[in-house]
Amino acid sequence: MELFYGNNEGRDTDALCVETSVNSQLSQVDRGFLSWIITAFRITDEELLTRAGPDGLLYISFERHLIIVTCLMVAVSLCIALPINFHGNMQGDTATFGHTTLSNLDPMSTWIWVHTILILSYLPVGAYIMRHFLKKVRDLRHGGELAARTLLITEISKQQCNVQVLTEYFKQVFPTLTVEDITLAYDIRRLSALNAARDCAEQASLYCENYARKREPLKMYPYPCGQVIGCCCKNQVDAQEFYTNEEIRLTALVEEEKKVALSRPLGVAFVTLGTPGAAKAMRKYLSTLPNIKWVVNYAPTPSDIFWENLSIPRPCWYLNAVLINFALGIVLFFLTTPFVIVSALNKLPITGEIMNLSPVVSSFLPTVLLVSVAALMPVLVARSESLVRHWTRSSLNRAVMTKTLLLLLLMVLILPSLGLTSAQAFLEWTVNAANDTGRWDCVFLPDQGALFVNYVITAALLGSGLELVRFPELALYTFRLCVARSRAERIHVRKAVLWEFPLGAHYAWLLLVFTMTTVYSLACPLITPFGLLYLVVKHLVDRHNLCFAYGPSVGGGQLAGAAASATGAAPILAQAALLALGLVRRGLSPLAAVQLSGLAASILGLVTGATLPSSKSKAQVHKRDLSAGQNFVAPVLRDKQTILEEILPAEENVDINVTNSIVANEQASAQESPKLYQNYGNESHA
């Protein structure tokens, strides 16, 4: 089974993207044992752009810039910090790990000034490299000319929510501006569900038709899980007849629901003007009118919108978001780190019996539990954020990245560095033990860095390998295969498990390991080579997954800019850790004053944007317009012929140097068989 996505220009037409991508030449390159390693390196940026989208390309570019920064840290740590740390004699002999850490130096040693100068240079050097990345973010911002001249207007009253009424209003208020198009949004939640069911029946009917040509007619049990528990059922029917009747029934329901949906606009309108300047002028004027209660903003790209979520009123959306985030905050307040959950599991009676089965089990079970819980807790954050029902994919990805990164920093880096297990323990410690300095003496033990070195090694070798295996997708695919009524629905199941690449979560994991490597790069220099190993391995795995495993994800360019800005927190935390270590071991001194002044200056430069400026472009310059062929109409409200007519011209207008053979192959596939994106009669693909 090839879970492979093709060109991203027709982002609204998911089915067509899947249909035309299977014949792509790039999928023919990944053949043979371990050939994906060579293929992942040979993929060019142009091919990545067509298959992963602009945000996927920015993500790969972000990894490259992190690798460059980490290479500099490796050189500094191993060539300067490690010999200085090894020069001391405070911790063990030359064969111990503590002999390589900063705790091996005498607290009054003048060599610590070298560490201070190096740590203060991290932010300006890293900011210089990230400025180059932010320039690329501005150049590749893919909103396009269509989104730049389109306004999203919400809170429109029912009396005014009419295309003719709005057109007359804009002609009267803005006689000099050209309004090219006004599109209303509708409640399509039920329509989307019916259309998905109809698509499933249509694909299954085609499968049965091709299956009957080569074999006998396919029989089925018309119940959920029919192919699994069919032996318990009695009413076996002809599959092709069943799915044909289902397609006819669902088509009638879809057409009826479409009429109902078009008669009930949501009070949301997309107003497209002639130029971006006209859109800016209209937005500014409408925002100042006291008698107009509309909410006017620039529209996102059509591919960025969750059309089903537009039907949620803003007051209900905010209430839902507050309740979900409050519940999530309560849970994470008590279960901030995996240690809390693992400790609770160890108290169960069955856990002791399992541990006594074998020494191997008793050695590896705690580690497996710790790693598993650490991986599941960020998934809880991402899943809860999906329940908030964001209007755009970019806002969803950004919220997931922000919350997951904060949780991971607390869970993996900050609280373990302080010897705490949860936010509740941190609060109790700050309130009840303000004068307890004994804990601070235990925080910076010689072997403290060994925990983080082991974590980075595990993430590089085990975590990246699991990303290739993709157990969540495999489990979901297996579950949906079991729920399917017959084997004819496997085609629809394959489409359902083609997930978008989770940019928000992957940005968070990248930033976690980079921050951890930066914080301990001088105190524990041996962590830097393994941090570089993690970034290189993950870069290779992500290049493969973006092209062959996931669909393109949308971040709007803002996600990459936010991730670049978040890298500034790494040297800030590194300076804070070095300052805390100096205060514990050395007390107040001129060195502490210099470190505190440098920390304050770094925070000020980061907050004011002097070191890392915003990724927002000052001028509306769009070097690439990847919105060609798109419009602000939900895909479910457009027929397939219209979709096909829009996507084919879009492929011709893309400003990308793609080989003519690939384009010709995809267009021929779309024109000859717009419905058959799989060989329905071939059992090897079933």
Coordinates of C-alpha atoms in Angstrom, one line a residue, residues 5-20 142-143 146 183 188 192 195 270 300-308 310 391 393 495 500 552 554 626-640 642-644 646-648 650-651:
Y5 CA 0.6 12.4 -1.7
G6 CA 1.1 14.2 -4.9
N7 CA 1.0 17.9 -5.9
N8 CA -0.2 20.4 -3.3
E9 CA -1.7 23.0 -5.7
G10 CA -5.1 21.4 -5.6
R11 CA -5.2 21.2 -1.8
D12 CA -8.9 21.5 -1.6
T13 CA -9.4 18.4 -3.8
D14 CA -8.1 15.7 -1.5
A15 CA -9.5 12.9 -3.6
L16 CA -8.0 14.1 -6.8
C17 CA -4.6 14.6 -5.1
V18 CA -4.6 11.0 -4.0
E19 CA -5.8 9.8 -7.3
T20 CA -3.1 11.5 -9.4
H142 CA 2.4 31.2 0.4
G143 CA -0.8 33.2 1.1
L146 CA -5.9 35.8 -3.7
T183 CA -18.8 34.3 -1.2
I188 CA -21.9 21.9 5.9
S192 CA -19.7 16.6 4.6
N195 CA -20.7 13.2 1.1
F270 CA -15.4 36.2 1.9
P300 CA -6.7 32.7 5.1
T301 CA -6.0 30.7 2.1
P302 CA -8.8 28.4 1.1
S303 CA -6.7 25.3 1.8
D304 CA -6.1 26.5 5.3
I305 CA -9.8 26.6 6.3
F306 CA -11.7 23.9 8.2
W307 CA -15.0 24.6 6.4
E308 CA -17.0 22.4 8.8
L310 CA -17.1 27.8 10.5
W391 CA -11.3 27.6 12.0
R393 CA -5.3 24.5 10.2
K495 CA -7.9 7.6 2.0
E500 CA -1.6 15.5 7.4
P552 CA 0.9 18.3 3.3
V554 CA -0.7 24.0 6.5
L626 CA 0.4 29.0 -4.8
S627 CA -3.3 29.8 -4.5
A628 CA -4.0 29.6 -8.2
G629 CA -7.1 27.7 -9.0
Q630 CA -8.6 28.0 -5.5
N631 CA -11.6 29.9 -4.4
F632 CA -13.5 30.4 -1.2
V633 CA -16.1 27.7 -1.7
A634 CA -16.1 24.5 0.4
P635 CA -15.1 21.5 -1.7
V636 CA -18.2 19.7 -0.8
L637 CA -20.3 22.4 -2.4
R638 CA -18.5 22.0 -5.8
D639 CA -19.0 19.2 -8.2
K640 CA -16.1 17.1 -9.4
T642 CA -15.5 22.0 -11.5
I643 CA -12.8 20.8 -9.3
L644 CA -11.0 19.0 -12.2
E646 CA -9.6 24.2 -11.5
I647 CA -6.8 21.9 -10.6
L648 CA -5.5 21.3 -14.1
A650 CA -3.3 25.4 -11.5
E651 CA -0.7 22.7 -12.3

